[in-house]
PDB file of C-alpha atoms in Angstrom:
ATOM      1  CA  MET A 225       0.228  -0.070   0.039  1.00 75.00           C
ATOM      2  CA  HIS A 226       1.328   3.429  -0.831  1.00 85.00           C
ATOM      3  CA  ASP A 227       2.671   5.505   2.240  1.00 91.00           C
ATOM      4  CA  VAL A 228       0.317   8.947   1.799  1.00 92.00           C
ATOM      5  CA  LEU A 229       1.890   9.840   5.399  1.00 91.00           C
ATOM      6  CA  ALA A 230       5.331   9.698   4.391  1.00 91.00           C
ATOM      7  CA  GLU A 231       4.499  11.152   0.432  1.00 89.00           C
ATOM      8  CA  VAL A 232       2.988  14.303   2.489  1.00 89.00           C
ATOM      9  CA  LEU A 233       5.734  14.743   4.201  1.00 89.00           C
ATOM     10  CA  THR A 234       8.059  14.533   1.662  1.00 88.00           C
ATOM     11  CA  LEU A 235       5.947  17.261  -0.065  1.00 85.00           C
ATOM     12  CA  LEU A 236       5.734  19.584   2.578  1.00 87.00           C
ATOM     13  CA  GLN A 237       9.646  19.677   2.770  1.00 88.00           C
ATOM     14  CA  LEU A 238       9.932  18.455   6.270  1.00 91.00           C
ATOM     15  CA  LYS A 239      12.981  20.006   8.266  1.00 92.00           C
ATOM     16  CA  GLY A 240      13.379  19.648  11.973  1.00 92.00           C
ATOM     17  CA  SER A 241      16.109  21.938  13.832  1.00 91.00           C
ATOM     18  CA  VAL A 242      17.127  21.920  17.276  1.00 91.00           C
ATOM     19  CA  TYR A 243      17.494  25.530  17.911  1.00 90.00           C
ATOM     20  CA  CYS A 244      18.384  25.812  21.747  1.00 90.00           C
ATOM     21  CA  GLN A 245      19.393  23.718  24.641  1.00 90.00           C
ATOM     22  CA  SER A 246      18.875  25.638  27.941  1.00 92.00           C
ATOM     23  CA  GLU A 247      19.601  25.058  31.549  1.00 92.00           C
ATOM     24  CA  ILE A 248      17.837  26.946  34.232  1.00 92.00           C
ATOM     25  CA  HIS A 249      19.913  26.634  37.541  1.00 91.00           C
ATOM     26  CA  LYS A 250      17.014  29.273  39.371  1.00 87.00           C
ATOM     27  CA  SER A 251      13.863  29.758  40.296  1.00 87.00           C
ATOM     28  CA  ASP A 252      11.213  32.462  39.902  1.00 89.00           C
ATOM     29  CA  TRP A 253      12.106  32.800  36.009  1.00 93.00           C
ATOM     30  CA  ALA A 254      10.086  32.650  32.476  1.00 94.00           C
ATOM     31  CA  LEU A 255      10.947  32.453  29.035  1.00 95.00           C
ATOM     32  CA  GLN A 256       9.292  34.220  26.428  1.00 95.00           C
ATOM     33  CA  PHE A 257       8.767  32.686  22.779  1.00 95.00           C
ATOM     34  CA  GLN A 258       7.660  34.779  20.008  1.00 93.00           C
ATOM     35  CA  HIS A 259       5.186  33.973  17.224  1.00 93.00           C
ATOM     36  CA  THR A 260       7.056  31.373  14.568  1.00 92.00           C
ATOM     37  CA  GLN A 261       6.440  30.540  10.941  1.00 89.00           C
ATOM     38  CA  GLY A 262       6.913  26.634  11.769  1.00 91.00           C
ATOM     39  CA  ALA A 263       6.135  24.389  14.711  1.00 95.00           C
ATOM     40  CA  VAL A 264       7.838  24.416  17.731  1.00 96.00           C
ATOM     41  CA  PHE A 265       8.768  22.059  19.911  1.00 97.00           C
ATOM     42  CA  HIS A 266       9.748  21.519  23.501  1.00 97.00           C
ATOM     43  CA  ILE A 267      11.292  18.597  25.634  1.00 97.00           C
ATOM     44  CA  VAL A 268      11.996  18.770  29.404  1.00 96.00           C
ATOM     45  CA  GLY A 269      15.029  17.214  29.952  1.00 95.00           C
ATOM     46  CA  GLU A 270      15.443  17.875  33.899  1.00 94.00           C
ATOM     47  CA  GLY A 271      12.643  19.385  36.569  1.00 94.00           C
ATOM     48  CA  THR A 272       9.643  20.902  35.826  1.00 93.00           C
ATOM     49  CA  CYS A 273       8.008  24.328  33.980  1.00 95.00           C
ATOM     50  CA  TYR A 274       4.588  25.248  32.875  1.00 96.00           C
ATOM     51  CA  LEU A 275       3.759  25.854  29.072  1.00 97.00           C
ATOM     52  CA  ILE A 276       2.055  29.149  29.231  1.00 96.00           C
ATOM     53  CA  THR A 277      -0.483  31.199  26.600  1.00 95.00           C
ATOM     54  CA  ASP A 278      -3.301  33.271  26.044  1.00 92.00           C
ATOM     55  CA  ASP A 279      -5.749  30.392  26.655  1.00 90.00           C
ATOM     56  CA  HIS A 280      -3.717  27.421  28.485  1.00 91.00           C
ATOM     57  CA  GLU A 281      -1.389  26.371  31.124  1.00 94.00           C
ATOM     58  CA  ILE A 282      -0.043  23.200  31.239  1.00 96.00           C
ATOM     59  CA  ARG A 283       2.632  21.712  33.978  1.00 96.00           C
ATOM     60  CA  LEU A 284       5.505  19.920  32.031  1.00 96.00           C
ATOM     61  CA  GLN A 285       8.014  17.384  33.804  1.00 95.00           C
ATOM     62  CA  GLN A 286      10.778  15.480  32.791  1.00 95.00           C
ATOM     63  CA  GLY A 287      10.301  13.220  30.043  1.00 95.00           C
ATOM     64  CA  ASP A 288       7.546  15.413  28.217  1.00 96.00           C
ATOM     65  CA  LEU A 289       7.098  16.549  24.876  1.00 97.00           C
ATOM     66  CA  LEU A 290       5.195  19.710  23.816  1.00 96.00           C
ATOM     67  CA  ILE A 291       4.358  20.694  20.208  1.00 97.00           C
ATOM     68  CA  LEU A 292       2.992  23.870  19.186  1.00 97.00           C
ATOM     69  CA  PRO A 293       2.181  23.406  15.471  1.00 95.00           C
ATOM     70  CA  HIS A 294       0.953  26.986  14.906  1.00 94.00           C
ATOM     71  CA  GLY A 295       3.937  28.546  16.267  1.00 94.00           C
ATOM     72  CA  THR A 296       2.106  30.620  18.788  1.00 94.00           C
ATOM     73  CA  SER A 297       3.242  32.845  21.072  1.00 95.00           C
ATOM     74  CA  HIS A 298       4.313  31.419  24.463  1.00 96.00           C
ATOM     75  CA  GLN A 299       5.984  31.205  27.746  1.00 96.00           C
ATOM     76  CA  ILE A 300       8.037  28.243  29.553  1.00 96.00           C
ATOM     77  CA  ALA A 301       7.982  28.889  33.316  1.00 95.00           C
ATOM     78  CA  ASP A 302       8.928  27.199  36.615  1.00 92.00           C
ATOM     79  CA  LYS A 303       5.614  29.120  37.126  1.00 91.00           C
ATOM     80  CA  PRO A 304       2.642  31.454  36.492  1.00 91.00           C
ATOM     81  CA  HIS A 305       3.529  34.991  36.547  1.00 90.00           C
ATOM     82  CA  ALA A 306       7.284  34.710  36.813  1.00 92.00           C
ATOM     83  CA  PRO A 307       9.415  37.787  35.763  1.00 92.00           C
ATOM     84  CA  CYS A 308      10.703  37.069  32.177  1.00 92.00           C
ATOM     85  CA  CYS A 309      14.887  36.345  31.671  1.00 89.00           C
ATOM     86  CA  ALA A 310      14.659  36.126  28.330  1.00 88.00           C
ATOM     87  CA  ASP A 311      12.986  36.735  24.652  1.00 91.00           C
ATOM     88  CA  ILE A 312      13.561  33.983  22.335  1.00 91.00           C
ATOM     89  CA  ASP A 313      12.911  34.529  18.483  1.00 90.00           C
ATOM     90  CA  LEU A 314      13.291  30.730  16.893  1.00 89.00           C
ATOM     91  CA  ASN A 315      12.789  32.433  13.337  1.00 86.00           C
ATOM     92  CA  GLN A 316      16.111  33.237  13.283  1.00 81.00           C
ATOM     93  CA  GLN A 317      18.728  30.939  11.734  1.00 71.00           C
ATOM     94  CA  VAL A 318      21.451  29.225  14.139  1.00 70.00           C
ATOM     95  CA  GLN A 319      24.351  27.356  12.576  1.00 70.00           C
ATOM     96  CA  ALA A 320      24.355  25.205  15.624  1.00 75.00           C
ATOM     97  CA  CYS A 321      22.598  24.829  18.590  1.00 85.00           C
ATOM     98  CA  LEU A 322      22.738  27.275  20.899  1.00 87.00           C
ATOM     99  CA  MET A 323      23.598  26.795  24.647  1.00 87.00           C
ATOM    100  CA  MET A 324      21.679  28.825  27.093  1.00 89.00           C
ATOM    101  CA  ARG A 325      22.382  29.404  31.134  1.00 88.00           C
ATOM    102  CA  TRP A 326      21.011  31.161  33.977  1.00 90.00           C
ATOM    103  CA  GLY A 327      21.563  30.917  37.318  1.00 85.00           C
ATOM    104  CA  ASP A 328      23.806  28.451  39.269  1.00 83.00           C
ATOM    105  CA  ALA A 329      21.957  27.330  41.599  1.00 75.00           C
ATOM    106  CA  HIS A 330      19.184  24.613  42.351  1.00 74.00           C
ATOM    107  CA  PRO A 331      16.480  23.377  41.283  1.00 67.00           C
ATOM    108  CA  LYS A 332      17.651  22.598  37.946  1.00 87.00           C
ATOM    109  CA  THR A 333      15.623  22.620  34.776  1.00 93.00           C
ATOM    110  CA  THR A 334      16.724  21.450  31.181  1.00 94.00           C
ATOM    111  CA  LEU A 335      15.002  22.226  28.362  1.00 95.00           C
ATOM    112  CA  ILE A 336      15.421  21.590  24.409  1.00 95.00           C
ATOM    113  CA  CYS A 337      13.956  23.802  22.162  1.00 95.00           C
ATOM    114  CA  GLY A 338      13.239  23.580  18.344  1.00 94.00           C
ATOM    115  CA  VAL A 339      11.204  23.987  15.270  1.00 95.00           C
ATOM    116  CA  PHE A 340       9.571  21.944  12.384  1.00 95.00           C
ATOM    117  CA  THR A 341       9.448  24.003   9.430  1.00 93.00           C
ATOM    118  CA  PHE A 342       7.611  23.354   5.871  1.00 91.00           C
ATOM    119  CA  HIS A 343       7.474  24.575   2.600  1.00 85.00           C
ATOM    120  CA  PRO A 344       5.939  28.084   2.828  1.00 81.00           C
ATOM    121  CA  PHE A 345       3.171  27.004  -0.078  1.00 76.00           C
ATOM    122  CA  HIS A 346       2.060  23.692   1.227  1.00 79.00           C
ATOM    123  CA  ARG A 347       2.234  24.105   5.050  1.00 83.00           C
ATOM    124  CA  HIS A 348      -1.375  24.695   5.455  1.00 84.00           C
ATOM    125  CA  ALA A 349      -1.861  21.138   4.286  1.00 84.00           C
ATOM    126  CA  ILE A 350      -0.444  19.742   7.632  1.00 87.00           C
ATOM    127  CA  VAL A 351      -0.884  22.917  10.389  1.00 87.00           C
ATOM    128  CA  SER A 352      -4.662  23.147   9.273  1.00 87.00           C
ATOM    129  CA  LEU A 353      -4.908  19.754  10.415  1.00 90.00           C
ATOM    130  CA  LEU A 354      -3.191  20.129  14.030  1.00 92.00           C
ATOM    131  CA  PRO A 355      -4.403  21.525  17.338  1.00 93.00           C
ATOM    132  CA  PRO A 356      -3.104  24.771  18.488  1.00 93.00           C
ATOM    133  CA  ILE A 357      -0.693  22.728  21.212  1.00 95.00           C
ATOM    134  CA  MET A 358      -0.116  18.643  21.525  1.00 95.00           C
ATOM    135  CA  TYR A 359       0.801  17.386  24.491  1.00 95.00           C
ATOM    136  CA  PHE A 360       2.777  13.826  25.056  1.00 95.00           C
ATOM    137  CA  SER A 361       3.435  12.829  28.440  1.00 94.00           C
ATOM    138  CA  ALA A 362       6.319  11.109  29.598  1.00 94.00           C
ATOM    139  CA  SER A 363       4.501   8.037  29.939  1.00 91.00           C
ATOM    140  CA  LEU A 364       2.468   8.669  26.576  1.00 88.00           C
ATOM    141  CA  ASN A 365       5.885   8.815  24.889  1.00 91.00           C
ATOM    142  CA  ALA A 366       6.897   5.333  26.288  1.00 91.00           C
ATOM    143  CA  GLN A 367       3.852   3.747  24.992  1.00 89.00           C
ATOM    144  CA  TYR A 368       4.305   5.208  21.157  1.00 90.00           C
ATOM    145  CA  GLY A 369       7.855   4.733  20.717  1.00 91.00           C
ATOM    146  CA  LEU A 370       8.754   8.484  21.293  1.00 95.00           C
ATOM    147  CA  SER A 371      10.813   8.108  24.387  1.00 95.00           C
ATOM    148  CA  ARG A 372      13.534   6.376  22.311  1.00 95.00           C
ATOM    149  CA  ILE A 373      14.086   9.062  19.970  1.00 96.00           C
ATOM    150  CA  ILE A 374      13.756  11.945  23.018  1.00 96.00           C
ATOM    151  CA  ASP A 375      16.370   9.732  24.544  1.00 95.00           C
ATOM    152  CA  ALA A 376      18.637  10.063  21.604  1.00 96.00           C
ATOM    153  CA  LEU A 377      17.952  14.241  21.479  1.00 95.00           C
ATOM    154  CA  LEU A 378      18.911  14.753  24.730  1.00 94.00           C
ATOM    155  CA  ASP A 379      21.616  12.233  24.789  1.00 94.00           C
ATOM    156  CA  GLU A 380      22.805  13.896  21.662  1.00 94.00           C
ATOM    157  CA  ALA A 381      22.641  17.843  22.724  1.00 91.00           C
ATOM    158  CA  ASN A 382      24.528  17.021  26.200  1.00 88.00           C
ATOM    159  CA  GLY A 383      27.431  15.646  24.039  1.00 88.00           C
ATOM    160  CA  ASN A 384      29.994  17.323  21.776  1.00 88.00           C
ATOM    161  CA  ARG A 385      30.538  14.408  19.459  1.00 91.00           C
ATOM    162  CA  HIS A 386      31.422  15.355  15.537  1.00 93.00           C
ATOM    163  CA  GLY A 387      28.310  15.514  13.566  1.00 92.00           C
ATOM    164  CA  LYS A 388      26.003  16.602  16.500  1.00 92.00           C
ATOM    165  CA  ASN A 389      24.164  19.336  14.548  1.00 90.00           C
ATOM    166  CA  LEU A 390      23.322  17.391  11.656  1.00 92.00           C
ATOM    167  CA  LEU A 391      22.309  14.335  13.654  1.00 94.00           C
ATOM    168  CA  LEU A 392      20.419  16.982  16.046  1.00 94.00           C
ATOM    169  CA  HIS A 393      18.449  17.869  12.995  1.00 93.00           C
ATOM    170  CA  ARG A 394      17.888  14.081  11.550  1.00 95.00           C
ATOM    171  CA  LEU A 395      16.458  13.159  14.856  1.00 96.00           C
ATOM    172  CA  ALA A 396      14.394  16.284  14.644  1.00 95.00           C
ATOM    173  CA  ASP A 397      12.780  15.135  11.388  1.00 95.00           C
ATOM    174  CA  ILE A 398      12.297  11.647  13.100  1.00 96.00           C
ATOM    175  CA  LEU A 399      10.651  13.009  15.960  1.00 96.00           C
ATOM    176  CA  PHE A 400       7.926  14.830  13.950  1.00 96.00           C
ATOM    177  CA  VAL A 401       7.029  11.309  11.931  1.00 95.00           C
ATOM    178  CA  GLN A 402       6.691   9.680  14.788  1.00 95.00           C
ATOM    179  CA  VAL A 403       4.366  12.271  16.239  1.00 95.00           C
ATOM    180  CA  MET A 404       2.172  12.083  13.695  1.00 94.00           C
ATOM    181  CA  ARG A 405       1.818   8.318  14.154  1.00 93.00           C
ATOM    182  CA  ALA A 406       1.459   8.826  17.468  1.00 93.00           C
ATOM    183  CA  TRP A 407      -1.313  10.806  16.760  1.00 92.00           C
ATOM    184  CA  LEU A 408      -3.085   8.702  14.603  1.00 91.00           C
ATOM    185  CA  ALA A 409      -2.862   5.827  16.943  1.00 89.00           C
ATOM    186  CA  ASP A 410      -4.465   7.430  20.011  1.00 88.00           C
ATOM    187  CA  PRO A 411      -8.463   7.550  19.209  1.00 85.00           C
ATOM    188  CA  HIS A 412      -9.193  10.210  21.429  1.00 85.00           C
ATOM    189  CA  ASN A 413      -7.271  12.744  19.622  1.00 87.00           C
ATOM    190  CA  GLU A 414      -9.397  14.584  16.696  1.00 83.00           C
ATOM    191  CA  THR A 415      -8.178  14.320  13.267  1.00 83.00           C
ATOM    192  CA  HIS A 416     -10.019  15.551   9.748  1.00 83.00           C
ATOM    193  CA  GLY A 417      -8.488  16.199   6.368  1.00 89.00           C
ATOM    194  CA  TRP A 418      -6.440  13.473   4.662  1.00 91.00           C
ATOM    195  CA  LEU A 419      -4.919  12.587   8.398  1.00 90.00           C
ATOM    196  CA  GLY A 420      -8.644  11.715   9.744  1.00 89.00           C
ATOM    197  CA  GLY A 421      -9.015   9.447   6.751  1.00 92.00           C
ATOM    198  CA  LEU A 422      -5.409   7.382   7.193  1.00 93.00           C
ATOM    199  CA  ARG A 423      -7.583   6.135  10.471  1.00 91.00           C
ATOM    200  CA  ASP A 424     -10.158   4.584   8.242  1.00 93.00           C
ATOM    201  CA  PRO A 425      -8.696   1.557   6.421  1.00 94.00           C
ATOM    202  CA  GLN A 426     -11.214   1.895   3.322  1.00 96.00           C
ATOM    203  CA  ILE A 427     -10.280   5.265   3.094  1.00 96.00           C
ATOM    204  CA  THR A 428      -6.619   4.484   3.254  1.00 95.00           C
ATOM    205  CA  GLN A 429      -6.966   2.600   0.365  1.00 96.00           C
ATOM    206  CA  ALA A 430      -8.163   5.134  -1.771  1.00 96.00           C
ATOM    207  CA  LEU A 431      -6.186   7.573  -0.455  1.00 95.00           C
ATOM    208  CA  SER A 432      -3.266   5.316  -1.178  1.00 95.00           C
ATOM    209  CA  ALA A 433      -4.671   4.737  -4.856  1.00 96.00           C
ATOM    210  CA  ILE A 434      -4.841   8.527  -5.386  1.00 96.00           C
ATOM    211  CA  HIS A 435      -1.674   9.389  -3.957  1.00 94.00           C
ATOM    212  CA  ALA A 436       0.151   6.157  -6.215  1.00 93.00           C
ATOM    213  CA  HIS A 437      -1.403   6.887  -9.518  1.00 95.00           C
ATOM    214  CA  PRO A 438      -2.228  10.657  -9.519  1.00 95.00           C
ATOM    215  CA  ASP A 439      -2.183  10.166 -13.605  1.00 95.00           C
ATOM    216  CA  LEU A 440      -5.268   7.523 -13.483  1.00 96.00           C
ATOM    217  CA  ASP A 441      -8.543   9.055 -14.883  1.00 95.00           C
ATOM    218  CA  TRP A 442     -10.135   8.900 -11.285  1.00 97.00           C
ATOM    219  CA  THR A 443     -13.805   8.648 -10.910  1.00 97.00           C
ATOM    220  CA  VAL A 444     -16.036   8.021  -7.604  1.00 98.00           C
ATOM    221  CA  GLU A 445     -16.634   4.474  -9.034  1.00 97.00           C
ATOM    222  CA  LYS A 446     -13.009   3.304  -9.384  1.00 97.00           C
ATOM    223  CA  LEU A 447     -12.233   4.850  -5.940  1.00 97.00           C
ATOM    224  CA  ALA A 448     -15.332   3.046  -4.106  1.00 98.00           C
ATOM    225  CA  THR A 449     -13.857  -0.373  -6.153  1.00 97.00           C
ATOM    226  CA  ARG A 450     -10.644   0.118  -4.428  1.00 96.00           C
ATOM    227  CA  ALA A 451     -11.998   0.897  -0.853  1.00 96.00           C
ATOM    228  CA  MET A 452     -14.389  -2.048  -1.567  1.00 97.00           C
ATOM    229  CA  MET A 453     -17.194   0.193  -0.749  1.00 97.00           C
ATOM    230  CA  SER A 454     -20.819   0.947  -2.722  1.00 97.00           C
ATOM    231  CA  ARG A 455     -20.518   4.214  -4.459  1.00 97.00           C
ATOM    232  CA  SER A 456     -22.984   6.282  -2.259  1.00 97.00           C
ATOM    233  CA  ALA A 457     -21.632   4.857   0.805  1.00 97.00           C
ATOM    234  CA  PHE A 458     -17.864   5.629  -0.097  1.00 97.00           C
ATOM    235  CA  SER A 459     -18.669   9.158  -1.549  1.00 97.00           C
ATOM    236  CA  ALA A 460     -20.422   9.971   1.903  1.00 97.00           C
ATOM    237  CA  LYS A 461     -17.740   8.781   4.213  1.00 96.00           C
ATOM    238  CA  PHE A 462     -14.930   9.882   2.261  1.00 96.00           C
ATOM    239  CA  THR A 463     -16.404  13.712   2.480  1.00 96.00           C
ATOM    240  CA  ASP A 464     -17.260  12.877   5.940  1.00 94.00           C
ATOM    241  CA  LEU A 465     -13.722  12.150   6.882  1.00 93.00           C
ATOM    242  CA  ILE A 466     -11.415  13.902   4.505  1.00 94.00           C
ATOM    243  CA  GLY A 467     -14.195  17.341   4.328  1.00 92.00           C
ATOM    244  CA  VAL A 468     -14.038  17.387   0.387  1.00 94.00           C
ATOM    245  CA  PRO A 469     -15.978  15.098  -2.358  1.00 96.00           C
ATOM    246  CA  PRO A 470     -13.380  12.527  -3.492  1.00 97.00           C
ATOM    247  CA  LEU A 471     -12.537  14.058  -6.722  1.00 97.00           C
ATOM    248  CA  THR A 472     -12.253  17.519  -5.406  1.00 96.00           C
ATOM    249  CA  TYR A 473      -9.052  15.811  -3.325  1.00 95.00           C
ATOM    250  CA  VAL A 474      -7.698  13.727  -7.056  1.00 96.00           C
ATOM    251  CA  THR A 475      -7.731  17.558  -8.156  1.00 96.00           C
ATOM    252  CA  ARG A 476      -6.102  18.944  -4.998  1.00 93.00           C
ATOM    253  CA  TRP A 477      -3.459  16.890  -5.034  1.00 94.00           C
ATOM    254  CA  ARG A 478      -2.649  16.848  -8.052  1.00 95.00           C
ATOM    255  CA  MET A 479      -1.999  20.727  -7.954  1.00 94.00           C
ATOM    256  CA  GLN A 480       0.064  20.130  -4.573  1.00 91.00           C
ATOM    257  CA  LEU A 481       2.363  17.573  -7.262  1.00 93.00           C
ATOM    258  CA  ALA A 482       1.971  20.061 -10.000  1.00 94.00           C
ATOM    259  CA  THR A 483       3.802  23.099  -8.029  1.00 91.00           C
ATOM    260  CA  GLU A 484       6.631  20.951  -7.234  1.00 89.00           C
ATOM    261  CA  MET A 485       6.800  19.653 -10.670  1.00 93.00           C
ATOM    262  CA  LEU A 486       6.938  23.424 -11.835  1.00 93.00           C
ATOM    263  CA  LYS A 487      10.090  23.998 -10.008  1.00 89.00           C
ATOM    264  CA  ASP A 488      12.028  21.837 -12.464  1.00 90.00           C
ATOM    265  CA  GLU A 489      12.525  23.690 -15.817  1.00 90.00           C
ATOM    266  CA  ARG A 490      13.485  20.634 -17.710  1.00 93.00           C
ATOM    267  CA  ILE A 491       9.875  19.650 -17.664  1.00 94.00           C
ATOM    268  CA  SER A 492       7.173  21.138 -19.791  1.00 95.00           C
ATOM    269  CA  VAL A 493       3.450  22.232 -18.648  1.00 95.00           C
ATOM    270  CA  VAL A 494       2.927  19.244 -21.058  1.00 96.00           C
ATOM    271  CA  GLN A 495       4.773  16.788 -19.476  1.00 96.00           C
ATOM    272  CA  ILE A 496       3.612  17.903 -16.041  1.00 96.00           C
ATOM    273  CA  ALA A 497      -0.252  17.647 -17.432  1.00 96.00           C
ATOM    274  CA  GLU A 498       0.178  14.068 -18.583  1.00 95.00           C
ATOM    275  CA  LYS A 499       2.466  13.225 -15.470  1.00 96.00           C
ATOM    276  CA  ILE A 500      -1.019  14.446 -13.387  1.00 96.00           C
ATOM    277  CA  GLY A 501      -3.671  12.969 -15.230  1.00 95.00           C
ATOM    278  CA  TYR A 502      -4.654  15.988 -17.810  1.00 95.00           C
ATOM    279  CA  MET A 503      -4.909  15.384 -21.637  1.00 92.00           C
ATOM    280  CA  SER A 504      -3.682  18.519 -22.364  1.00 94.00           C
ATOM    281  CA  ASP A 505      -1.789  21.490 -21.183  1.00 94.00           C
ATOM    282  CA  ILE A 506      -5.054  23.699 -21.921  1.00 95.00           C
ATOM    283  CA  ALA A 507      -6.821  21.486 -19.418  1.00 95.00           C
ATOM    284  CA  PHE A 508      -4.251  21.191 -16.416  1.00 96.00           C
ATOM    285  CA  ALA A 509      -3.510  25.253 -16.834  1.00 95.00           C
ATOM    286  CA  LYS A 510      -7.733  25.977 -16.379  1.00 95.00           C
ATOM    287  CA  ALA A 511      -7.513  23.454 -12.920  1.00 95.00           C
ATOM    288  CA  PHE A 512      -4.107  25.247 -11.935  1.00 95.00           C
ATOM    289  CA  LYS A 513      -5.573  28.692 -12.261  1.00 95.00           C
ATOM    290  CA  ARG A 514      -9.027  27.672 -10.393  1.00 94.00           C
ATOM    291  CA  GLU A 515      -7.448  26.214  -7.821  1.00 92.00           C
ATOM    292  CA  PHE A 516      -4.372  29.120  -7.046  1.00 91.00           C
ATOM    293  CA  GLY A 517      -5.831  32.017  -9.146  1.00 92.00           C
ATOM    294  CA  TYR A 518      -2.636  31.962 -11.354  1.00 91.00           C
ATOM    295  CA  THR A 519      -1.844  29.895 -14.356  1.00 93.00           C
ATOM    296  CA  PRO A 520       1.244  27.320 -14.259  1.00 94.00           C
ATOM    297  CA  ALA A 521       3.707  29.562 -16.272  1.00 92.00           C
ATOM    298  CA  MET A 522       3.189  32.463 -14.140  1.00 92.00           C
ATOM    299  CA  TYR A 523       3.982  30.650 -10.841  1.00 91.00           C
ATOM    300  CA  ARG A 524       7.140  28.783 -12.635  1.00 90.00           C
ATOM    301  CA  ARG A 525       8.112  32.611 -13.505  1.00 88.00           C
ATOM    302  CA  ASN A 526       7.756  33.870 -10.110  1.00 84.00           C
ATOM    303  CA  ILE A 527       8.610  30.579  -8.035  1.00 72.00           C
ATOM    304  CA  PRO A 528      12.015  32.422  -6.468  1.00 48.00           C
ATOM    305  CA  ASN A 529       9.900  35.170  -5.007  1.00 45.00           C
ATOM    306  CA  LYS A 530       8.000  33.200  -2.641  1.00 44.00           C
ATOM    307  CA  SER A 531       6.604  35.840  -0.652  1.00 39.00           C
ATOM    308  CA  GLN A 532       3.679  36.951  -2.836  1.00 41.00           C
ATOM    309  CA  TYR A 533       2.351  33.355  -2.611  1.00 40.00           C
ATOM    310  CA  PRO A 534      -0.382  32.604   0.727  1.00 40.00           C
ATOM    311  CA  ASP A 535       1.650  30.981   3.591  1.00 41.00           C
ATOM    312  CA  ASP A 536      -2.031  29.394   4.513  1.00 38.00           C
TER     313      ASP A 536
END
C-alpha cells in the first residue's frame, strides 16, 4: 500500500532543527518565545515547568514533549506570572544548537527547544489539520515509541561529538514523523482532512490509490471499488472524513504535485499535465488557475519570490 503520510511529508519538505538547549539553575523564571513560522517543540530533560499561552497553562515534567503546530507565542516558566529572563526568537537561523544557561543554583530545569518547518506554499496541508497544542506526557511517549527518540536527542544535545548538529536535525525529522504516528494511533485525538482519512482502512485504500497513481482517470466509482464500498457509501464516508468530495481531493493533490514539478525547468507544462492525469496542457492550466488564481507559467516565473504566495 502506498505510504500517504511519507509522501505528504516529503512534499511539505519537513525540516526539523534544534534551536537551543537551555539550563535554568534558579527559581522564579520565564522564557518568552515569539510567534514562529514553523511548529515549535519543547522537550523537558530535567525538572518541571509550565507552558503558558493566552488560553492554556500546562504543567510539564521530565520526559514530556510539547508541540505548538501553529507557532503560537508562549512562555515556558517555572510558574505562572514569573518574571521573564529571556526573549527568544526561533525564526532566527542558527548554524548550531545554542547553549543557554541562567543562574547557578538549584532547582535545575533543562529544555531542548526546536522548530519543524515546512515549504511555505504547502504548510497549510499539515498545520491546518493539527490543534494549537499537542502534549505528550512521558508515559505516552513510552507507549508510542517517542521516548527512544527523545532520549537520543537529549543524549546528543548533552554531548560534543562530531556531526552533532546534523544528527540533531535528523533526529528532529524522525521525531515529527513519530509524533504523527502517535497522534493517529490515539483514538481520543480529533483528526480530519487526509490525516483523519488515514485512520479508516477503507478510505486509506482510496487515498493510497490516488497518491500512487495521480495520472489515472479517477472516478468516484473506481475509487469506491478500491475501498471495496458502494459508490454512495464511499462518497459520503470520504467527504465526511476528509472534508471534501473524492474528486475534489484528487484535483487538489494533483495541483500540489504540479507546484513541485514546476520548479524543474526541464519538465514542460505539457509533460506535467500528462504526469498528473490531464489530457492537455490547456485543461491542466485551467484547473491550476481555478485552484490557485494564476497559471502554471505565472507560478513558474515567480517561484524564487515565494513571498507573493499565501502561507496558509
